[in-house]
Coordinates of C-alpha atoms in Angstrom, one line a residue:
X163 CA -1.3 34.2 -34.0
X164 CA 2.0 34.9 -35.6
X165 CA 3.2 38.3 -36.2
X166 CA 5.9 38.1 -38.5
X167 CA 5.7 35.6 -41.8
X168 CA 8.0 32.3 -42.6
X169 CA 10.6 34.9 -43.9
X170 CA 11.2 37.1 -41.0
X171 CA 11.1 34.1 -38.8
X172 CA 13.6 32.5 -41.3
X173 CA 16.3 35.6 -41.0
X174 CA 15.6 35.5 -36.9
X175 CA 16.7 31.6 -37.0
X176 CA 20.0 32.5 -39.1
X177 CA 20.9 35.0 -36.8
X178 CA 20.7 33.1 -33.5
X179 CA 22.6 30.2 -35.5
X180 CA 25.2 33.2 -36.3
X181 CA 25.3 33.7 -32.4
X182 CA 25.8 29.9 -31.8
X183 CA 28.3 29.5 -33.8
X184 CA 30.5 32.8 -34.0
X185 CA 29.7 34.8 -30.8
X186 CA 29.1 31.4 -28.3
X187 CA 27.3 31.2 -25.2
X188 CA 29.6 30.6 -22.0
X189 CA 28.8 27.9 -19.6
X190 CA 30.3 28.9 -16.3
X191 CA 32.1 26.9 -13.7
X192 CA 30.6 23.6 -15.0
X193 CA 33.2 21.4 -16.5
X194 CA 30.7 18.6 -17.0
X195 CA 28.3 20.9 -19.7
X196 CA 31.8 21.4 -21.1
X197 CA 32.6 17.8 -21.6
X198 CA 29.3 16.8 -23.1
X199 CA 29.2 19.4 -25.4
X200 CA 33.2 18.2 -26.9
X201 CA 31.7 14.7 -27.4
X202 CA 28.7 16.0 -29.2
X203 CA 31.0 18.2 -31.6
X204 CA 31.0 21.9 -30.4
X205 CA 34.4 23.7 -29.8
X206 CA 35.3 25.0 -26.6
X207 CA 37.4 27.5 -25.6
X208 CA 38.0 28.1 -22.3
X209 CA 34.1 28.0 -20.7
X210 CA 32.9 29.7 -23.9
X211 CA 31.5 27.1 -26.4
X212 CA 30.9 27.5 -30.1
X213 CA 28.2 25.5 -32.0
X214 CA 28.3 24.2 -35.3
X215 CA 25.2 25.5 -37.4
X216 CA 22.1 23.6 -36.5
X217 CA 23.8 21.5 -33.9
X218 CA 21.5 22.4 -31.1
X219 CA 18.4 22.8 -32.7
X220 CA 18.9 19.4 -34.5
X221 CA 19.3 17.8 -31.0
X222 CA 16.7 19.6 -29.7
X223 CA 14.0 18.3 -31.9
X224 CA 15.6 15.0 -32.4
X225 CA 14.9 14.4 -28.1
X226 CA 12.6 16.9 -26.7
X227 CA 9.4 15.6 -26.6
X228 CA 6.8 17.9 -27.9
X229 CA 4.4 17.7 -25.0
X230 CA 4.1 16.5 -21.7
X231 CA 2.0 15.9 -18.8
X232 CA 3.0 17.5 -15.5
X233 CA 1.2 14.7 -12.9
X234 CA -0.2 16.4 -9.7
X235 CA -0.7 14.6 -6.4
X236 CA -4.7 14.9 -7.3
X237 CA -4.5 13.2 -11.2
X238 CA -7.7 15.4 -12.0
X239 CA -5.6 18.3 -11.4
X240 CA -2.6 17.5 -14.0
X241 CA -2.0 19.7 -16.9
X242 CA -0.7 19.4 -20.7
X243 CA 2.3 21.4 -20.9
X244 CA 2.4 22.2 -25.2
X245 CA 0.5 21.8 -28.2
X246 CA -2.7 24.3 -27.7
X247 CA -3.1 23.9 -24.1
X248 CA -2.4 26.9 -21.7
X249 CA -1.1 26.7 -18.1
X250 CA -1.7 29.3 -15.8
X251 CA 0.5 29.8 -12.7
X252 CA 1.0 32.4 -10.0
X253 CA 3.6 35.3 -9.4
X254 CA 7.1 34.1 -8.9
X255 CA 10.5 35.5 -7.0
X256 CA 8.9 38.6 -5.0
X257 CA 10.8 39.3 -2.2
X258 CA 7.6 41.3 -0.8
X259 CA 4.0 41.1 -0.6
X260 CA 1.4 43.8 -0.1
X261 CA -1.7 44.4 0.9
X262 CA -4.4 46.9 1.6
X263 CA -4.2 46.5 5.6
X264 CA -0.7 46.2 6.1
X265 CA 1.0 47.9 2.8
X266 CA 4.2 46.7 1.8
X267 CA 6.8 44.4 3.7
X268 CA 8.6 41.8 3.6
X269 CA 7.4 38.4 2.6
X270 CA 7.1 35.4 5.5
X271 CA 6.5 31.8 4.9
X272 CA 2.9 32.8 6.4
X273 CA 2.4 34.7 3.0
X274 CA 4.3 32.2 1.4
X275 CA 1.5 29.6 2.8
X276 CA -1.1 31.8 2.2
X277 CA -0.4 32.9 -1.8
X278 CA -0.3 28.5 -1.8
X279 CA -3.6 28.4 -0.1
X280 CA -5.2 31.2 -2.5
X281 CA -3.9 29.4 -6.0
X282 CA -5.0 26.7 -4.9
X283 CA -8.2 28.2 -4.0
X284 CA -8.8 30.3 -7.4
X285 CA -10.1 27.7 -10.1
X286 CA -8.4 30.3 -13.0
X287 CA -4.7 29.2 -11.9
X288 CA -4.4 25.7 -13.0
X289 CA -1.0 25.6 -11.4
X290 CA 0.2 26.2 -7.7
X291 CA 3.4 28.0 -8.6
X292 CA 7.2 28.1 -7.2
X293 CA 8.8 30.6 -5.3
X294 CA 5.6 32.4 -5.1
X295 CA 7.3 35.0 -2.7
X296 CA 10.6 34.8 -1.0
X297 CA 10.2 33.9 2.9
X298 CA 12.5 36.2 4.0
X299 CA 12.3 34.7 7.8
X300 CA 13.1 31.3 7.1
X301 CA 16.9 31.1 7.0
X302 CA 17.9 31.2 3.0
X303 CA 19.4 27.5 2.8
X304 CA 16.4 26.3 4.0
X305 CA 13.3 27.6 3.2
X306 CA 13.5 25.8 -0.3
X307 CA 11.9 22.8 2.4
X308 CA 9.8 24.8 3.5
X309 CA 8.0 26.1 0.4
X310 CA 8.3 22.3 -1.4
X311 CA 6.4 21.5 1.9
X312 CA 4.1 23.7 1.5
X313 CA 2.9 23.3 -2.3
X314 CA 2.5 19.3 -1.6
X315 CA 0.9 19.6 1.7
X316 CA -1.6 22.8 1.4
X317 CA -2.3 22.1 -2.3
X318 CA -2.6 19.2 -5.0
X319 CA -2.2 20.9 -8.2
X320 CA 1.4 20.9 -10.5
X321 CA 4.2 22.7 -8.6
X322 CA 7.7 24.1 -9.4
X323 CA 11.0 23.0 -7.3
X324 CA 14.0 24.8 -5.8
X325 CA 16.9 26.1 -8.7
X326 CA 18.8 28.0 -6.1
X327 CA 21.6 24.8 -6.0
X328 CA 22.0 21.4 -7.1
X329 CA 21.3 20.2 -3.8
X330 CA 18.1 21.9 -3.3
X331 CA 16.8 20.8 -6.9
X332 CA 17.9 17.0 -5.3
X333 CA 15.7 17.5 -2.2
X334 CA 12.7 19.0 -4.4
X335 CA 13.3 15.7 -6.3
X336 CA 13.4 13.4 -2.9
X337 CA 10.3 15.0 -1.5
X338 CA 8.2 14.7 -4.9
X339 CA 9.3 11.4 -4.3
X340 CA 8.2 10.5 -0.9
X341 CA 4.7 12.4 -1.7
X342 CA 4.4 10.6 -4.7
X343 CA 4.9 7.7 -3.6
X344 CA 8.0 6.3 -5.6
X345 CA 10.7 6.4 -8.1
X346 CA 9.2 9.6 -10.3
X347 CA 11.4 8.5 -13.7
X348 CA 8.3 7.4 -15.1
X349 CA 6.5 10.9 -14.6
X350 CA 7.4 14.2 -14.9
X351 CA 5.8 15.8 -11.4
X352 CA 7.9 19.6 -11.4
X353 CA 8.4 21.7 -13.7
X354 CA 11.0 24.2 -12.7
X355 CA 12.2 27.3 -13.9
X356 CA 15.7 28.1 -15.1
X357 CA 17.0 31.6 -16.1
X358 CA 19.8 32.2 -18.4
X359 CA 22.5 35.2 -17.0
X360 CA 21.8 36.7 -20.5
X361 CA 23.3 38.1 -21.8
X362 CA 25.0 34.7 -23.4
X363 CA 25.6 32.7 -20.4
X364 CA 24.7 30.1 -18.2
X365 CA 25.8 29.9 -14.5
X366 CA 27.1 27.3 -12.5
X367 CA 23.9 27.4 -10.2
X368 CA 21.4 27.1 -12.7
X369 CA 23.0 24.6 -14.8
X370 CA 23.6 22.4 -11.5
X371 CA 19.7 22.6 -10.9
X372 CA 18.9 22.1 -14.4
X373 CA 21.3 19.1 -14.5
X374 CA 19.8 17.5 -11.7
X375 CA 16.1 17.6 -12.9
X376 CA 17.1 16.5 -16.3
X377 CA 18.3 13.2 -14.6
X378 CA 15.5 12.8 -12.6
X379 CA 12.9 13.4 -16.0
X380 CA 11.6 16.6 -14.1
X381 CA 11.1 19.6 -16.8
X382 CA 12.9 22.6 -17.1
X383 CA 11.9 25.7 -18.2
X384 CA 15.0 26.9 -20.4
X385 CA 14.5 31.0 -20.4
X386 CA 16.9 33.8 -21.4
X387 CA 16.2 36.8 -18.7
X388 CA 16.1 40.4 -20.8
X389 CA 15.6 43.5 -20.6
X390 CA 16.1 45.0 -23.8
X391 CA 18.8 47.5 -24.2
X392 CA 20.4 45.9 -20.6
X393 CA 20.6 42.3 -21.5
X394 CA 20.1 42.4 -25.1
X395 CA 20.4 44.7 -27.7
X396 CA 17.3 47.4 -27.9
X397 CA 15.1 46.0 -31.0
X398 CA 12.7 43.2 -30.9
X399 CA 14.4 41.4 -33.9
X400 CA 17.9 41.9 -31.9
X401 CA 16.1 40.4 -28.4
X402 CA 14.2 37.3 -30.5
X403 CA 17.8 36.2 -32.3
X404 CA 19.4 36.1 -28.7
X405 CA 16.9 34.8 -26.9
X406 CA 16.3 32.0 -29.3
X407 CA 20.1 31.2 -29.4
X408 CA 20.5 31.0 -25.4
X409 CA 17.3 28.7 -25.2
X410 CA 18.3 26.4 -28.0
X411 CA 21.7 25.9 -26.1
X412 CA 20.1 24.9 -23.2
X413 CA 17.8 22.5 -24.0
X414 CA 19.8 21.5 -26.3
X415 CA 22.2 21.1 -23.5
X416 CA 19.6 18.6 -20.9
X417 CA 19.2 16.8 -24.0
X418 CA 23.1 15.6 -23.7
X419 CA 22.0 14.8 -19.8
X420 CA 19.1 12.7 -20.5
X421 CA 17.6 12.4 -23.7
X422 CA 14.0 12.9 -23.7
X423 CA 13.7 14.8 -20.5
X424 CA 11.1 17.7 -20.4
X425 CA 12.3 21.0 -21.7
X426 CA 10.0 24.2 -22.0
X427 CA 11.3 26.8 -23.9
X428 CA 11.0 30.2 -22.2
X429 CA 11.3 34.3 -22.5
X430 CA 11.3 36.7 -19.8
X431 CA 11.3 39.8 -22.1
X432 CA 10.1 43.6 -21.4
X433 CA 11.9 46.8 -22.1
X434 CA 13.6 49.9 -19.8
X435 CA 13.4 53.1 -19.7
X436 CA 16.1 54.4 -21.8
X437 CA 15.9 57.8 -19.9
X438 CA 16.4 56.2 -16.3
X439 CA 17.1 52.5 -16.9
X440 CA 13.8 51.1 -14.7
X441 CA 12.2 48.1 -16.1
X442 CA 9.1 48.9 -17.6
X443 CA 6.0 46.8 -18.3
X444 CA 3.1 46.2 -20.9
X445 CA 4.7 48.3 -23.2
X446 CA 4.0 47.4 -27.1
X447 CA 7.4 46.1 -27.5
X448 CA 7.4 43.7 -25.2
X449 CA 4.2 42.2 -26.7
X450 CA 5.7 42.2 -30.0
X451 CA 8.3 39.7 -28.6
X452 CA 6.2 37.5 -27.1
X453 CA 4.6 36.8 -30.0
X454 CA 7.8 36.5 -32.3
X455 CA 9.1 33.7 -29.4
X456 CA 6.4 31.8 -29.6
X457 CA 6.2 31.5 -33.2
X458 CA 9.8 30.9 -33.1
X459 CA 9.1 28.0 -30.2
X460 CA 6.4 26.4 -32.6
X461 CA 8.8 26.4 -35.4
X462 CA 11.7 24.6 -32.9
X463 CA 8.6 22.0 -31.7
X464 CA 9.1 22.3 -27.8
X465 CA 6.2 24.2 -25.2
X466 CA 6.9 27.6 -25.0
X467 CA 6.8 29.7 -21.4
X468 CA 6.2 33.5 -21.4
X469 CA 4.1 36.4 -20.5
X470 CA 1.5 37.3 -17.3
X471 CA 0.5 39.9 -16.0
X472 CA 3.0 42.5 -15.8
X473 CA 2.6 46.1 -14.3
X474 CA 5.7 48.4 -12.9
X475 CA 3.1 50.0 -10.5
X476 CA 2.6 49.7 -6.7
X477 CA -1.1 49.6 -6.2
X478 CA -3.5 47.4 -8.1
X479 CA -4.8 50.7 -9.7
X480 CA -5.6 51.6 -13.5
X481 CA -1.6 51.6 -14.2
X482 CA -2.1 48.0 -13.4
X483 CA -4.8 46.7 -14.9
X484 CA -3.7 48.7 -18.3
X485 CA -0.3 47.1 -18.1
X486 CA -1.1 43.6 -17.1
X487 CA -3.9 43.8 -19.8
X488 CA -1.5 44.7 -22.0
X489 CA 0.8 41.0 -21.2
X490 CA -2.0 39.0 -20.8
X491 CA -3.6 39.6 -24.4
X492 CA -0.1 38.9 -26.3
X493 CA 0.3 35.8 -24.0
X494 CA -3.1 34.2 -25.0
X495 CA -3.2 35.7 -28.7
X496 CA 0.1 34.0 -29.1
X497 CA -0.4 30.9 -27.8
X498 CA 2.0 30.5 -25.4
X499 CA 1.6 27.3 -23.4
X500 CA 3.1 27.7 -19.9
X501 CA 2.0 31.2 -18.1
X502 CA 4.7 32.2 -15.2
X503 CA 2.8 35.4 -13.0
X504 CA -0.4 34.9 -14.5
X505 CA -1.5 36.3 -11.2
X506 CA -0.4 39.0 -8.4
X507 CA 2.9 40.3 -10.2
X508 CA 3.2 43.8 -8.7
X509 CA 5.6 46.6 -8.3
X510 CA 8.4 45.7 -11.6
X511 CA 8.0 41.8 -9.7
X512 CA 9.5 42.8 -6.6
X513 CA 6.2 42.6 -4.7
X514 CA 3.1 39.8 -4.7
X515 CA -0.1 41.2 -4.5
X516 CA -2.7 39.5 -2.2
X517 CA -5.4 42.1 -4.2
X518 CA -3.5 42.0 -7.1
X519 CA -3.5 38.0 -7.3
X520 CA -7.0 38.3 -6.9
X521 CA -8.3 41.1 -9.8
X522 CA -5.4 39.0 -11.9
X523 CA -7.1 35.4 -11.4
X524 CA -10.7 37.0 -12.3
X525 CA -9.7 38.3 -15.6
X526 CA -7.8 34.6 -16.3
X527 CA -11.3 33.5 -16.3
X528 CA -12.1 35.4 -18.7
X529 CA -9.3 34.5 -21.1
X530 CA -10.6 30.9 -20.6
X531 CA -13.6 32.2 -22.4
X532 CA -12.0 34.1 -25.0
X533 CA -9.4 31.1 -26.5
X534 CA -12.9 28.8 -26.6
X535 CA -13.2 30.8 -29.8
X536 CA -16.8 30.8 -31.2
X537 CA -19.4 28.1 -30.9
X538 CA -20.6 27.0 -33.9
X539 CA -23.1 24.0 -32.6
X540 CA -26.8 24.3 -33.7
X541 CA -26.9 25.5 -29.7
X542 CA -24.1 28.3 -31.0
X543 CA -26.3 29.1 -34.5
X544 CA -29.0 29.7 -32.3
X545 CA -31.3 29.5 -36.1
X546 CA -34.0 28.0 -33.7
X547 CA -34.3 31.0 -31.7
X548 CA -34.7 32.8 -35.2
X549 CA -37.6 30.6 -36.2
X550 CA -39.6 30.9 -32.5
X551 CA -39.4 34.4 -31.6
X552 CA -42.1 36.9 -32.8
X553 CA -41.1 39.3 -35.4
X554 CA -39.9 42.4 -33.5
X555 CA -40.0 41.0 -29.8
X556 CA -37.2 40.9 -27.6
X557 CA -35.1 37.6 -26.8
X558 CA -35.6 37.7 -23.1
X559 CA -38.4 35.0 -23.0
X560 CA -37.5 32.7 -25.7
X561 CA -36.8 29.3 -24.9
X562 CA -33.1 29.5 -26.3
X563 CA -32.1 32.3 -24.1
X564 CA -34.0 30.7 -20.9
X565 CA -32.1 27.5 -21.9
X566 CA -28.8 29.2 -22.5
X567 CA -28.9 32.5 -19.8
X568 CA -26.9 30.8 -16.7
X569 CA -24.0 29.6 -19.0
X570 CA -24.5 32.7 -21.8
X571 CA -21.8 34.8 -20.9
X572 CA -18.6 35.1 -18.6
X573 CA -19.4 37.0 -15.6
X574 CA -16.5 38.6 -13.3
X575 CA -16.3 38.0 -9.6
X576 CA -15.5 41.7 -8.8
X577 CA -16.1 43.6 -11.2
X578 CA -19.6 46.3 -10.4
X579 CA -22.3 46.6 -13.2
X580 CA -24.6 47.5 -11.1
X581 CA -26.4 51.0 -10.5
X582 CA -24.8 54.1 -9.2
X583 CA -27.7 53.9 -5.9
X584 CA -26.9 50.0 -5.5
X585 CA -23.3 50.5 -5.5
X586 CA -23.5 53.5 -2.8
X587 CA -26.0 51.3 -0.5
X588 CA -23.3 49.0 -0.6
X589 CA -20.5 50.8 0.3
X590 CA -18.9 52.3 -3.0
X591 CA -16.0 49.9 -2.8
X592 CA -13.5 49.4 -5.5
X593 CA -12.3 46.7 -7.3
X594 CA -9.3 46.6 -4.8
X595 CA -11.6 46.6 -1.7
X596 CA -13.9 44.1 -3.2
X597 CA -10.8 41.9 -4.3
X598 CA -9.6 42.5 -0.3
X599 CA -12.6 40.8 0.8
X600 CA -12.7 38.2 -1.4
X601 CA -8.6 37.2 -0.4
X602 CA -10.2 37.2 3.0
X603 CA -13.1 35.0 2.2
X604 CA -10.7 32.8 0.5
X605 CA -8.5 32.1 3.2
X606 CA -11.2 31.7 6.1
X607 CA -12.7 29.1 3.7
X608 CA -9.6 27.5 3.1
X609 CA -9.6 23.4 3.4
X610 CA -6.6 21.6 2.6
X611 CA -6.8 18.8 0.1
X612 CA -6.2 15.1 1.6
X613 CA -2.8 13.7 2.4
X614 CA -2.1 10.1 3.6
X615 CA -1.1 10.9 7.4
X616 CA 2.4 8.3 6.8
X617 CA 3.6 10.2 3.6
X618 CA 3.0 14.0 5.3
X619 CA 4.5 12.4 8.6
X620 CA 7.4 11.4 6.1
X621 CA 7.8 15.0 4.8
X622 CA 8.3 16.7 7.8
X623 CA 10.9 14.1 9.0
X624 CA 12.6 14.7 5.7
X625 CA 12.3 18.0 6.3
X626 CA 13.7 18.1 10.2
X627 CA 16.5 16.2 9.3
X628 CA 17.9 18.3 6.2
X629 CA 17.4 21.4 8.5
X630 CA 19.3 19.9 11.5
X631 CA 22.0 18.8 8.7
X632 CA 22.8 22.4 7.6
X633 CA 23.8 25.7 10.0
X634 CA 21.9 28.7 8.9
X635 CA 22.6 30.9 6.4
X636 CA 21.4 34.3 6.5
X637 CA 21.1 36.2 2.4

C-alpha cells in the first residue's frame, strides 16, 4: 500500500539528494569510508562527505541485489529477505526483561537463552533474532560469544550477529563459520543490524561492523535511528527525506566494500512528546512513515526493514495491545519485508516481555492470515455450497463447511471467546495470565534442534579461547 502518489515520492527523493549533496552525511573516525568514497567521486571535507546528485542511489541499484536468501543451519528454516516476502523477528536491545512473577530487572544470559528458546519455539517468528535482551551479567566484551552461541546452539532458524566492534562482527562471522561448516562467501547466513547516529552520521563502531560483514557477504541492515523532532526534523515529509538520504549513503557505501553484498534498507521511526520529550509509540505519525519508507525502499529496489510492535507502556495491558496494533498494521499494510520487534518490545524498548513476546507472536499469526489476501479457488467461491444447501437452512451441516471448518478461520492461542460461566470455572485469567502459562509451557517443552557433537564441541572452544584472550570489561 502506498500512501503518497509518484509525485510526493518524487519531491521526497529530491530532497534527500538535496541532503546528499549540500548538507552531507559525516562518516566518523573511519579514514577507509573516506578513501572509497574520493575514488568513487564524492568530495570530502574533513569526515563530512558530499555526494554528487544520484551518486549513491545509482550505486546502490547498480550492486545491491534485490533479494536474498538468509540460510539457516536447518535449510527448511531459511527465509527470503525482499520482494513480497515478510520476516518476522523478535525484540531487540532491551537491557531488561519482565515478567509477571518476578516484575522487572535486569536481563541475564538465562533470559537471554530463554527469549532464544521461546522464538524458536513460536512458529509466528520466522527468525531467532539478535540482541534479543542485553545480558547484563556476562562481562560486556564478551557476551557477544555468548549470545552467537546461543542462537546457533538452542535454535536453527536465521540469526543476527554482534555490531558492537569490528572485532565482534569478525567472531560472529568465524563462528557462522565453524557451525556452518565452511567459507560462508557463497551464502549470506546473518543479517545484522546497523543504526545510523542520525542525525547525518555514521560512527566509527558501526561502520567497522558494517565493513566487516560486507566482506564477508553477510547482510546489513542500513537504518537511520529517529525520533522525530530529536533526530530529525518534526514532520513525516522532513523524517522520510533524511532518513532516505542516510540509508542511501550507507548502502551505498558497502557497495564500495564489496559489490553485491546484502544490504536491507531500514527505519527506526516514532515520534516524542513534544511536552516532555519521551518517546512515544503507535502514534499515527509514525505509521504514516512507515509506509512512506517503504514505498520509497521499493522505488530504490533494495528489502526494506521497519516496524513491530511498539508500545511505551510497562505492562502487557490495553495501552499495549492498542499501540503495538497500531505498528503492526502499517508494517504488514505496507509491505515491509524484514520485521525487527515483531514480538515482546515493552516499556519504550527498554524492557522484553516474556508475556508480551507471547500475546505479540499470537497476533503475528494472524497477520499471516490477513496478507493471504482472499481465496478465490472454486474451494474460496464456495458456489457449490450455494447449489447444495436448502433454501433457508443454516451452513453448519453442509459438506463445504464440514470440509472446510478445521482450516476456516484463524483461531488465537489466548485469546477467550468463551462464556462468562466457562471463563469463571476456569479461573477468570487474562490474556497476560493465560500468555504466563503458555511462556511456561513453552520452556518446560523446550527440545533443542540437532547439532553435530564436533562442530558444537568446536564452538565452545572457539568461544573459551576468545574469552581467556580478553580481560573483562565491565559497561
Amino acid at each position: 500500500m502506498d500512501l503518497l502518489d509518484d509525485e510526493g515520492l518524487e519531491l521526497i527523493e529530491r530532497n534527500a539528494e538535496t541532503i546528499l549533496s549540500e548538507v552531507g552525511i559525516a562518516f566518523q573516525d573511519f579514514p577507509e569510508a573516506l578513501d572509497l568514497w574520493r575514488a568513487a567521486g564524492a568530495d570530502t571535507d574533513g569526515e563530512l562527505v558530499r555526494f554528487p546528485p544520484g551518486l549513491c542511489r545509482r550505486i546502490v541499484q547498480d550492486n545491491a541485489p534485490a533479494v536474498y536468501t538468509q540460510h539457516a543451519r536447518n535449510p527448511a528454516r531459511s527465509v527470503k529477505v525482499g520482494a513480497d516476502a515478510t520476516v518476522f523477528a523478535p525484540n531487540y536491545g532491551s537491557p531488561f526483561v519482565m515478567d509477571l512473577d518476578r516484575g522487572r530487572r535486569y536481563a541475564t544470559l538465562e533470559d537471554f537463552e530463554n527469549v532464544v528458546k521461546l522464538a524458536y519455539s513460536l512458529p509466528q517468528l520466522h527468525h531467532s533474532g539478535g540482541t534479543v535482551c542485553e545480558p547484563v551479567d556476562v562481562p560486556v566484551n564478551k557476551r557477544h560469544l555468548d549470545m552467537v552461541y546461543a542462537h546457533l546452539r538452542y535454535s536453527d532458524k536465521p540469526f543476527m550477529g554482534s555490531v558492537t566492534a569490528a572485532s565482534r562482527a569478525a567472531d560472529s562471522v568465524e563462528m557462522a563459520r565453524i557451525a556452518f561448516g565452511g567459507n560462508l562467501a557463497d551464502r549470506t547466513v546473518m543479517t545484522s543490524l546497523i543504526n545510523a547516529s542520525s542525525p547525518m552520521r555514521w560512527d566509527a563502531t558501526m561502520l567497522g561492523a558494517a565493513t566487516t560483514y560486507a566482506r564477508a557477504n553477510q547482510a546489513c541492515i542500513i537504518s537511520p535511528f529517529i525520533l522525530a523532532g530529536a533526530m530529525s526534523p518534526v514532520t513525516v515529509a522532513g523524517l522520510a527525506a533524511q532518513a532516505l538520504a542516510e540509508a542511501l549513503s550507507g548502502m551505498a557505501y558497502l557497495q564500495l566494500v564489496r559489490p553485491g553484498a546484502p544490504v536491507v534498507f531500514g527505519t527506526f521511526a516514532s515520534s516524542m512528546s513534544m511536552a516532555t520529550g519521551a518517546p512515544t509509540f503507535g502514534t499515527p505519525e509514525a505509521g504514516q512513515a512507515i509506509y512512506v519508507m517503504a514505498s520509497l525502499a521499493r522505488r530504490v529496489g533494495v528489502p526494506f526493514r521497519s516496524g513491530g510492535q511498539f508500545t511505551s507502556s510497562k505492562l502487557p495491558d490495553a495501552q499495549a495491545a492498542y499501540e503495538s496494533a497500531n505498528t503492526l498494521f502499517p508494517t504488514v499494510q505496507a509491505g515491509v519485508n524484514f520485521v525487527l520487534h515483531a514480538a515482546g518490545w515493552q516499556e519504550g524498548g527498554l524492557a522484553l516481555g516474556y508475556e508480551k513476546l507471547i500475546l505479540d507472536a499470537d497476533q503475528l499469526g494472524a497477520m499471516e492470515v490477513w496478507a493471504r489476501g482472499v481465496d478465490t479457488s472454486d474451494n474460496g467461491q464456495a458456489m457449490e455450497a450455494f447449489r447444495t444447501n436448502a433454501h433457508g437452512d443454516h451452513f453448519l451441516g453442509n459438506p463445504h463447511t464440514l470440509a472446510n471448518f478445521e482450516n476456516a478461520f484463524w483461531r488465537s492461542d489466548l485469546c477467550d471467546a468463551a462464556s462468562y460461566e466457562q471463563w469463571a470455572e476456569e479461573g477468570s485469567l487474562s490474556a497476560a495470565q493465560r500468555a504466563n502459562a503458555r511462556w511456561k509451557q513453552l520452556l518446560a517443552g523446550y527440545e533443542p534442534p540437532p547439532m553435530d557433537g564436533a562442530v558444537d564441541a568446536e564452538l565452545r572452544d572457539y568461544v573459551a579461547r576468545r574469552k581467556a584472550e580478553m580481560p573483562d570489561e565491565i559497561g
